């Protein structure tokens, strides 16, 4: 198949190894002092390695390549952990998809004094969530900046409740989420999209990625953007 994948210019590579450390999938390794793409099917094409390279030796290309194989990546991670004397039989918990079913208390019961979590799935990070997770079927999608849940006190009840939640920070992750979000919206039966961002400028990247994903998906889905102020209020437009 023809897809987007990284390409490493050996002449520009200074052998620092930063890209190999940044590649969560283990697709890059240092060979004879130079970075090298070891297997096409380990590269997810999201480019976490690009901003880590100080010399600009890594770029994206469109070429024939094996499809990204998440199962093979996980097996490789498990093998490396065993070689290092580490054991985690179930695999990395941050990468395993879970649907969390929560029961509503009977109406006659008094509400719990402690706020209840409304999170209905795991993982929540945009970078980690699988594109075709079953909980996306018929989902009301919440795309939220990391900081919003800390700034807005009623975040679980106001936003997470009844939604499938994806969080990220384009400034800290240094990636464009639009391709991943486009795939999620295009390949699943998403009912609506709510974007919750902070009022700070860097959150504009998250909003832009969501709007691009909605446009590129080719679907007409109800959507809205909600802005949270740094002092924890919902901004009125």
PDB file of C-alpha atoms in Angstrom:
ATOM      1  CA  UNK A   1       0.000   0.000   0.000  1.00  0.00           C
ATOM      2  CA  UNK A   2       1.093   3.595  -0.581  1.00  0.00           C
ATOM      3  CA  UNK A   3       1.139   5.663   2.583  1.00  0.00           C
ATOM      4  CA  UNK A   4       2.949   8.396   4.483  1.00  0.00           C
ATOM      5  CA  UNK A   5       6.089   7.204   6.233  1.00  0.00           C
ATOM      6  CA  UNK A   6       9.310   8.728   7.515  1.00  0.00           C
ATOM      7  CA  UNK A   7      12.576   8.918   5.576  1.00  0.00           C
ATOM      8  CA  UNK A   8      15.963   9.506   7.222  1.00  0.00           C
ATOM      9  CA  UNK A   9      18.741  11.341   5.388  1.00  0.00           C
ATOM     10  CA  UNK A  10      21.906   9.573   6.552  1.00  0.00           C
ATOM     11  CA  UNK A  11      24.077  12.494   5.431  1.00  0.00           C
ATOM     12  CA  UNK A  12      22.241  14.903   7.748  1.00  0.00           C
ATOM     13  CA  UNK A  13      22.028  12.503  10.697  1.00  0.00           C
ATOM     14  CA  UNK A  14      24.515  13.369  13.447  1.00  0.00           C
ATOM     15  CA  UNK A  15      23.921  10.155  15.393  1.00  0.00           C
ATOM     16  CA  UNK A  16      22.477  11.820  18.504  1.00  0.00           C
ATOM     17  CA  UNK A  17      19.770   9.146  18.887  1.00  0.00           C
ATOM     18  CA  UNK A  18      17.039  11.624  19.844  1.00  0.00           C
ATOM     19  CA  UNK A  19      14.701  10.284  17.163  1.00  0.00           C
ATOM     20  CA  UNK A  20      15.079   6.703  18.393  1.00  0.00           C
ATOM     21  CA  UNK A  21      14.188   7.840  21.912  1.00  0.00           C
ATOM     22  CA  UNK A  22      11.180   9.785  20.618  1.00  0.00           C
ATOM     23  CA  UNK A  23       9.798   6.874  18.575  1.00  0.00           C
ATOM     24  CA  UNK A  24       7.333   5.119  20.885  1.00  0.00           C
ATOM     25  CA  UNK A  25       6.872   2.297  18.378  1.00  0.00           C
ATOM     26  CA  UNK A  26      10.545   1.303  18.196  1.00  0.00           C
ATOM     27  CA  UNK A  27      10.686   1.829  14.444  1.00  0.00           C
ATOM     28  CA  UNK A  28      14.015   3.684  14.602  1.00  0.00           C
ATOM     29  CA  UNK A  29      17.333   2.320  15.859  1.00  0.00           C
ATOM     30  CA  UNK A  30      20.937   3.456  15.731  1.00  0.00           C
ATOM     31  CA  UNK A  31      23.029   1.423  13.280  1.00  0.00           C
ATOM     32  CA  UNK A  32      26.736   2.210  12.920  1.00  0.00           C
ATOM     33  CA  UNK A  33      26.183   5.587  14.521  1.00  0.00           C
ATOM     34  CA  UNK A  34      23.294   6.589  12.262  1.00  0.00           C
ATOM     35  CA  UNK A  35      19.516   6.536  12.722  1.00  0.00           C
ATOM     36  CA  UNK A  36      17.753   3.932  10.588  1.00  0.00           C
ATOM     37  CA  UNK A  37      14.129   2.969  10.010  1.00  0.00           C
ATOM     38  CA  UNK A  38      14.169  -0.706  10.960  1.00  0.00           C
ATOM     39  CA  UNK A  39      10.731  -1.812   9.792  1.00  0.00           C
ATOM     40  CA  UNK A  40       8.032  -0.045   7.809  1.00  0.00           C
ATOM     41  CA  UNK A  41       5.247  -1.761   9.765  1.00  0.00           C
ATOM     42  CA  UNK A  42       6.547  -0.262  13.026  1.00  0.00           C
ATOM     43  CA  UNK A  43       6.162   3.318  11.731  1.00  0.00           C
ATOM     44  CA  UNK A  44       2.704   4.778  12.382  1.00  0.00           C
ATOM     45  CA  UNK A  45       3.371   7.801  10.154  1.00  0.00           C
ATOM     46  CA  UNK A  46       2.481  10.332  12.878  1.00  0.00           C
ATOM     47  CA  UNK A  47       6.012  11.716  13.070  1.00  0.00           C
ATOM     48  CA  UNK A  48       6.803  12.003  16.779  1.00  0.00           C
ATOM     49  CA  UNK A  49      10.450  11.720  15.740  1.00  0.00           C
ATOM     50  CA  UNK A  50      10.474  14.762  13.433  1.00  0.00           C
ATOM     51  CA  UNK A  51      10.589  17.534  16.052  1.00  0.00           C
ATOM     52  CA  UNK A  52      13.180  15.567  18.055  1.00  0.00           C
ATOM     53  CA  UNK A  53      15.747  15.662  15.241  1.00  0.00           C
ATOM     54  CA  UNK A  54      18.101  18.649  15.637  1.00  0.00           C
ATOM     55  CA  UNK A  55      19.437  18.486  12.079  1.00  0.00           C
ATOM     56  CA  UNK A  56      16.235  18.062  10.074  1.00  0.00           C
ATOM     57  CA  UNK A  57      17.331  14.638   8.827  1.00  0.00           C
ATOM     58  CA  UNK A  58      13.830  13.168   9.039  1.00  0.00           C
ATOM     59  CA  UNK A  59      11.034  13.984   6.619  1.00  0.00           C
ATOM     60  CA  UNK A  60       7.766  12.452   5.465  1.00  0.00           C
ATOM     61  CA  UNK A  61       7.480  10.726   2.094  1.00  0.00           C
ATOM     62  CA  UNK A  62       4.654   8.967   0.276  1.00  0.00           C
ATOM     63  CA  UNK A  63       5.748   5.529  -0.877  1.00  0.00           C
ATOM     64  CA  UNK A  64       4.840   1.870  -1.002  1.00  0.00           C
ATOM     65  CA  UNK A  65       5.165   0.523   2.538  1.00  0.00           C
ATOM     66  CA  UNK A  66       3.716  -2.173   4.749  1.00  0.00           C
ATOM     67  CA  UNK A  67       0.738  -1.048   6.822  1.00  0.00           C
ATOM     68  CA  UNK A  68       1.347  -0.040  10.423  1.00  0.00           C
ATOM     69  CA  UNK A  69       1.044  -3.170  12.588  1.00  0.00           C
ATOM     70  CA  UNK A  70       0.165  -2.280  16.183  1.00  0.00           C
ATOM     71  CA  UNK A  71       0.227  -5.932  17.256  1.00  0.00           C
ATOM     72  CA  UNK A  72       3.773  -6.394  15.936  1.00  0.00           C
ATOM     73  CA  UNK A  73       4.844  -3.196  17.717  1.00  0.00           C
ATOM     74  CA  UNK A  74       3.444  -4.430  21.028  1.00  0.00           C
ATOM     75  CA  UNK A  75       5.096  -7.823  20.618  1.00  0.00           C
ATOM     76  CA  UNK A  76       8.412  -6.096  19.937  1.00  0.00           C
ATOM     77  CA  UNK A  77       8.011  -3.944  23.055  1.00  0.00           C
ATOM     78  CA  UNK A  78       7.261  -7.034  25.134  1.00  0.00           C
ATOM     79  CA  UNK A  79      10.333  -8.802  23.764  1.00  0.00           C
ATOM     80  CA  UNK A  80      12.587  -5.858  24.626  1.00  0.00           C
ATOM     81  CA  UNK A  81      11.133  -5.673  28.128  1.00  0.00           C
ATOM     82  CA  UNK A  82      11.816  -9.352  28.692  1.00  0.00           C
ATOM     83  CA  UNK A  83      15.385  -8.909  27.466  1.00  0.00           C
ATOM     84  CA  UNK A  84      15.813  -6.115  30.015  1.00  0.00           C
ATOM     85  CA  UNK A  85      14.414  -8.259  32.806  1.00  0.00           C
ATOM     86  CA  UNK A  86      11.126  -6.393  32.945  1.00  0.00           C
ATOM     87  CA  UNK A  87       7.833  -8.241  32.991  1.00  0.00           C
ATOM     88  CA  UNK A  88       4.402  -6.934  32.117  1.00  0.00           C
ATOM     89  CA  UNK A  89       2.371  -9.969  30.963  1.00  0.00           C
ATOM     90  CA  UNK A  90      -0.649  -7.994  29.833  1.00  0.00           C
ATOM     91  CA  UNK A  91       1.345  -5.502  27.778  1.00  0.00           C
ATOM     92  CA  UNK A  92       1.537  -1.778  28.266  1.00  0.00           C
ATOM     93  CA  UNK A  93      -1.667  -0.677  30.045  1.00  0.00           C
ATOM     94  CA  UNK A  94      -1.495   2.689  28.333  1.00  0.00           C
ATOM     95  CA  UNK A  95      -2.035   1.072  24.933  1.00  0.00           C
ATOM     96  CA  UNK A  96      -4.828  -1.390  25.679  1.00  0.00           C
ATOM     97  CA  UNK A  97      -8.336  -0.271  24.820  1.00  0.00           C
ATOM     98  CA  UNK A  98     -11.020  -0.576  27.497  1.00  0.00           C
ATOM     99  CA  UNK A  99     -14.682   0.382  27.545  1.00  0.00           C
ATOM    100  CA  UNK A 100     -15.691   1.436  31.057  1.00  0.00           C
ATOM    101  CA  UNK A 101     -19.362   0.925  31.858  1.00  0.00           C
ATOM    102  CA  UNK A 102     -20.701   3.095  34.657  1.00  0.00           C
ATOM    103  CA  UNK A 103     -24.046   2.578  36.369  1.00  0.00           C
ATOM    104  CA  UNK A 104     -26.192   5.553  37.239  1.00  0.00           C
ATOM    105  CA  UNK A 105     -27.456   5.476  40.870  1.00  0.00           C
ATOM    106  CA  UNK A 106     -31.216   4.964  41.334  1.00  0.00           C
ATOM    107  CA  UNK A 107     -33.147   8.203  41.360  1.00  0.00           C
ATOM    108  CA  UNK A 108     -34.319   7.575  44.943  1.00  0.00           C
ATOM    109  CA  UNK A 109     -30.767   7.450  46.247  1.00  0.00           C
ATOM    110  CA  UNK A 110     -29.068  10.584  47.487  1.00  0.00           C
ATOM    111  CA  UNK A 111     -26.129  11.686  45.352  1.00  0.00           C
ATOM    112  CA  UNK A 112     -22.692  10.635  46.507  1.00  0.00           C
ATOM    113  CA  UNK A 113     -20.808  13.369  48.387  1.00  0.00           C
ATOM    114  CA  UNK A 114     -17.733  12.573  46.268  1.00  0.00           C
ATOM    115  CA  UNK A 115     -17.924  13.500  42.559  1.00  0.00           C
ATOM    116  CA  UNK A 116     -18.046  10.409  40.354  1.00  0.00           C
ATOM    117  CA  UNK A 117     -15.746   9.835  37.404  1.00  0.00           C
ATOM    118  CA  UNK A 118     -17.575   9.967  34.080  1.00  0.00           C
ATOM    119  CA  UNK A 119     -14.743   8.612  31.958  1.00  0.00           C
ATOM    120  CA  UNK A 120     -16.088   5.799  29.787  1.00  0.00           C
ATOM    121  CA  UNK A 121     -13.007   4.511  27.972  1.00  0.00           C
ATOM    122  CA  UNK A 122      -9.236   4.062  28.086  1.00  0.00           C
ATOM    123  CA  UNK A 123      -6.814   5.273  26.782  1.00  0.00           C
ATOM    124  CA  UNK A 124      -7.693   8.936  26.406  1.00  0.00           C
ATOM    125  CA  UNK A 125      -4.558  10.414  24.833  1.00  0.00           C
ATOM    126  CA  UNK A 126      -5.065  11.119  21.115  1.00  0.00           C
ATOM    127  CA  UNK A 127      -1.659   9.602  20.367  1.00  0.00           C
ATOM    128  CA  UNK A 128      -2.531   6.309  22.098  1.00  0.00           C
ATOM    129  CA  UNK A 129      -6.181   5.686  21.295  1.00  0.00           C
ATOM    130  CA  UNK A 130      -6.805   3.099  18.529  1.00  0.00           C
ATOM    131  CA  UNK A 131      -8.630   4.404  15.461  1.00  0.00           C
ATOM    132  CA  UNK A 132     -11.192   1.605  15.309  1.00  0.00           C
ATOM    133  CA  UNK A 133     -12.028   1.057  18.985  1.00  0.00           C
ATOM    134  CA  UNK A 134     -15.573  -0.333  19.390  1.00  0.00           C
ATOM    135  CA  UNK A 135     -16.594   2.460  21.763  1.00  0.00           C
ATOM    136  CA  UNK A 136     -16.425   4.937  18.862  1.00  0.00           C
ATOM    137  CA  UNK A 137     -19.592   3.412  17.339  1.00  0.00           C
ATOM    138  CA  UNK A 138     -22.344   5.970  17.861  1.00  0.00           C
ATOM    139  CA  UNK A 139     -20.081   8.093  20.062  1.00  0.00           C
ATOM    140  CA  UNK A 140     -20.440  11.723  21.008  1.00  0.00           C
ATOM    141  CA  UNK A 141     -16.788  12.696  20.744  1.00  0.00           C
ATOM    142  CA  UNK A 142     -15.070  15.065  23.157  1.00  0.00           C
ATOM    143  CA  UNK A 143     -11.703  16.445  22.024  1.00  0.00           C
ATOM    144  CA  UNK A 144     -10.173  18.317  24.933  1.00  0.00           C
ATOM    145  CA  UNK A 145      -6.949  20.126  25.715  1.00  0.00           C
ATOM    146  CA  UNK A 146      -5.080  18.568  28.631  1.00  0.00           C
ATOM    147  CA  UNK A 147      -5.383  21.634  30.862  1.00  0.00           C
ATOM    148  CA  UNK A 148      -9.161  22.045  30.595  1.00  0.00           C
ATOM    149  CA  UNK A 149      -9.980  19.318  33.111  1.00  0.00           C
ATOM    150  CA  UNK A 150      -7.750  21.043  35.676  1.00  0.00           C
ATOM    151  CA  UNK A 151      -9.070  24.538  35.020  1.00  0.00           C
ATOM    152  CA  UNK A 152     -12.817  23.785  34.933  1.00  0.00           C
ATOM    153  CA  UNK A 153     -14.071  22.194  38.149  1.00  0.00           C
ATOM    154  CA  UNK A 154     -17.192  20.513  36.738  1.00  0.00           C
ATOM    155  CA  UNK A 155     -15.410  19.048  33.733  1.00  0.00           C
ATOM    156  CA  UNK A 156     -16.568  15.438  34.241  1.00  0.00           C
ATOM    157  CA  UNK A 157     -20.243  16.307  34.642  1.00  0.00           C
ATOM    158  CA  UNK A 158     -20.328  19.081  32.057  1.00  0.00           C
ATOM    159  CA  UNK A 159     -18.199  17.525  29.305  1.00  0.00           C
ATOM    160  CA  UNK A 160     -16.982  13.948  29.843  1.00  0.00           C
ATOM    161  CA  UNK A 161     -20.363  12.521  30.861  1.00  0.00           C
ATOM    162  CA  UNK A 162     -21.942  10.773  27.886  1.00  0.00           C
ATOM    163  CA  UNK A 163     -18.902  11.301  25.670  1.00  0.00           C
ATOM    164  CA  UNK A 164     -15.885   9.387  24.438  1.00  0.00           C
ATOM    165  CA  UNK A 165     -12.964  11.519  25.550  1.00  0.00           C
ATOM    166  CA  UNK A 166      -9.753  12.300  23.656  1.00  0.00           C
ATOM    167  CA  UNK A 167      -7.165  14.640  25.165  1.00  0.00           C
ATOM    168  CA  UNK A 168      -3.935  16.162  23.930  1.00  0.00           C
ATOM    169  CA  UNK A 169      -1.680  19.187  23.908  1.00  0.00           C
ATOM    170  CA  UNK A 170      -0.349  20.210  20.472  1.00  0.00           C
ATOM    171  CA  UNK A 171       2.337  22.367  22.072  1.00  0.00           C
ATOM    172  CA  UNK A 172       3.823  19.618  24.262  1.00  0.00           C
ATOM    173  CA  UNK A 173       3.299  16.763  21.797  1.00  0.00           C
ATOM    174  CA  UNK A 174       4.617  18.881  18.908  1.00  0.00           C
ATOM    175  CA  UNK A 175       2.467  17.046  16.367  1.00  0.00           C
ATOM    176  CA  UNK A 176      -0.555  17.741  14.208  1.00  0.00           C
ATOM    177  CA  UNK A 177      -3.463  15.619  15.431  1.00  0.00           C
ATOM    178  CA  UNK A 178      -5.568  16.200  12.324  1.00  0.00           C
ATOM    179  CA  UNK A 179      -4.628  12.981  10.509  1.00  0.00           C
ATOM    180  CA  UNK A 180      -5.448  10.757  13.504  1.00  0.00           C
ATOM    181  CA  UNK A 181      -8.701  12.601  14.217  1.00  0.00           C
ATOM    182  CA  UNK A 182      -9.691  12.457  10.544  1.00  0.00           C
ATOM    183  CA  UNK A 183      -9.292   8.682  10.562  1.00  0.00           C
ATOM    184  CA  UNK A 184     -11.356   8.336  13.746  1.00  0.00           C
ATOM    185  CA  UNK A 185     -14.208  10.452  12.395  1.00  0.00           C
ATOM    186  CA  UNK A 186     -14.104   8.974   8.903  1.00  0.00           C
ATOM    187  CA  UNK A 187     -13.988   5.326   9.938  1.00  0.00           C
ATOM    188  CA  UNK A 188     -16.503   5.399  12.777  1.00  0.00           C
ATOM    189  CA  UNK A 189     -20.120   6.374  13.341  1.00  0.00           C
ATOM    190  CA  UNK A 190     -19.456   9.582  15.282  1.00  0.00           C
ATOM    191  CA  UNK A 191     -22.643  11.420  16.265  1.00  0.00           C
ATOM    192  CA  UNK A 192     -21.190  14.763  17.349  1.00  0.00           C
ATOM    193  CA  UNK A 193     -17.909  16.485  18.162  1.00  0.00           C
ATOM    194  CA  UNK A 194     -17.246  18.871  21.045  1.00  0.00           C
ATOM    195  CA  UNK A 195     -13.870  20.611  21.279  1.00  0.00           C
ATOM    196  CA  UNK A 196     -12.917  22.042  24.672  1.00  0.00           C
ATOM    197  CA  UNK A 197      -9.826  24.245  24.663  1.00  0.00           C
ATOM    198  CA  UNK A 198      -8.134  26.792  26.885  1.00  0.00           C
ATOM    199  CA  UNK A 199      -8.168  30.470  25.929  1.00  0.00           C
ATOM    200  CA  UNK A 200      -4.375  30.441  25.444  1.00  0.00           C
ATOM    201  CA  UNK A 201      -3.096  30.687  21.834  1.00  0.00           C
ATOM    202  CA  UNK A 202      -1.339  27.301  21.749  1.00  0.00           C
ATOM    203  CA  UNK A 203      -4.700  25.563  22.146  1.00  0.00           C
ATOM    204  CA  UNK A 204      -5.596  26.881  18.717  1.00  0.00           C
ATOM    205  CA  UNK A 205      -3.688  23.940  17.275  1.00  0.00           C
ATOM    206  CA  UNK A 206      -6.138  21.497  18.831  1.00  0.00           C
ATOM    207  CA  UNK A 207      -9.151  23.400  17.542  1.00  0.00           C
ATOM    208  CA  UNK A 208      -7.607  23.667  14.070  1.00  0.00           C
ATOM    209  CA  UNK A 209      -6.836  19.938  13.992  1.00  0.00           C
ATOM    210  CA  UNK A 210     -10.415  19.069  14.917  1.00  0.00           C
ATOM    211  CA  UNK A 211     -11.858  21.402  12.265  1.00  0.00           C
ATOM    212  CA  UNK A 212      -9.493  19.971   9.650  1.00  0.00           C
ATOM    213  CA  UNK A 213     -10.515  16.433  10.629  1.00  0.00           C
ATOM    214  CA  UNK A 214     -14.201  17.259  10.308  1.00  0.00           C
ATOM    215  CA  UNK A 215     -13.616  18.776   6.883  1.00  0.00           C
ATOM    216  CA  UNK A 216     -11.342  16.002   5.589  1.00  0.00           C
ATOM    217  CA  UNK A 217     -13.628  13.228   6.864  1.00  0.00           C
ATOM    218  CA  UNK A 218     -16.262  14.226   4.308  1.00  0.00           C
ATOM    219  CA  UNK A 219     -19.004  13.939   6.925  1.00  0.00           C
ATOM    220  CA  UNK A 220     -21.521  16.498   8.164  1.00  0.00           C
ATOM    221  CA  UNK A 221     -21.513  16.142  11.939  1.00  0.00           C
ATOM    222  CA  UNK A 222     -22.802  18.587  14.586  1.00  0.00           C
ATOM    223  CA  UNK A 223     -19.855  20.216  16.331  1.00  0.00           C
ATOM    224  CA  UNK A 224     -19.043  22.981  18.782  1.00  0.00           C
ATOM    225  CA  UNK A 225     -16.021  24.633  20.378  1.00  0.00           C
ATOM    226  CA  UNK A 226     -16.045  25.596  24.058  1.00  0.00           C
ATOM    227  CA  UNK A 227     -13.295  27.791  25.529  1.00  0.00           C
ATOM    228  CA  UNK A 228     -12.211  27.674  29.173  1.00  0.00           C
ATOM    229  CA  UNK A 229     -10.532  30.714  30.714  1.00  0.00           C
ATOM    230  CA  UNK A 230      -7.353  30.353  32.763  1.00  0.00           C
ATOM    231  CA  UNK A 231      -9.311  31.207  35.907  1.00  0.00           C
ATOM    232  CA  UNK A 232     -11.711  28.310  35.334  1.00  0.00           C
ATOM    233  CA  UNK A 233     -14.747  29.859  33.672  1.00  0.00           C
ATOM    234  CA  UNK A 234     -16.461  29.047  30.388  1.00  0.00           C
ATOM    235  CA  UNK A 235     -15.785  31.896  28.012  1.00  0.00           C
ATOM    236  CA  UNK A 236     -18.857  33.520  26.535  1.00  0.00           C
ATOM    237  CA  UNK A 237     -18.408  34.325  22.843  1.00  0.00           C
TER     238      UNK A 237
END
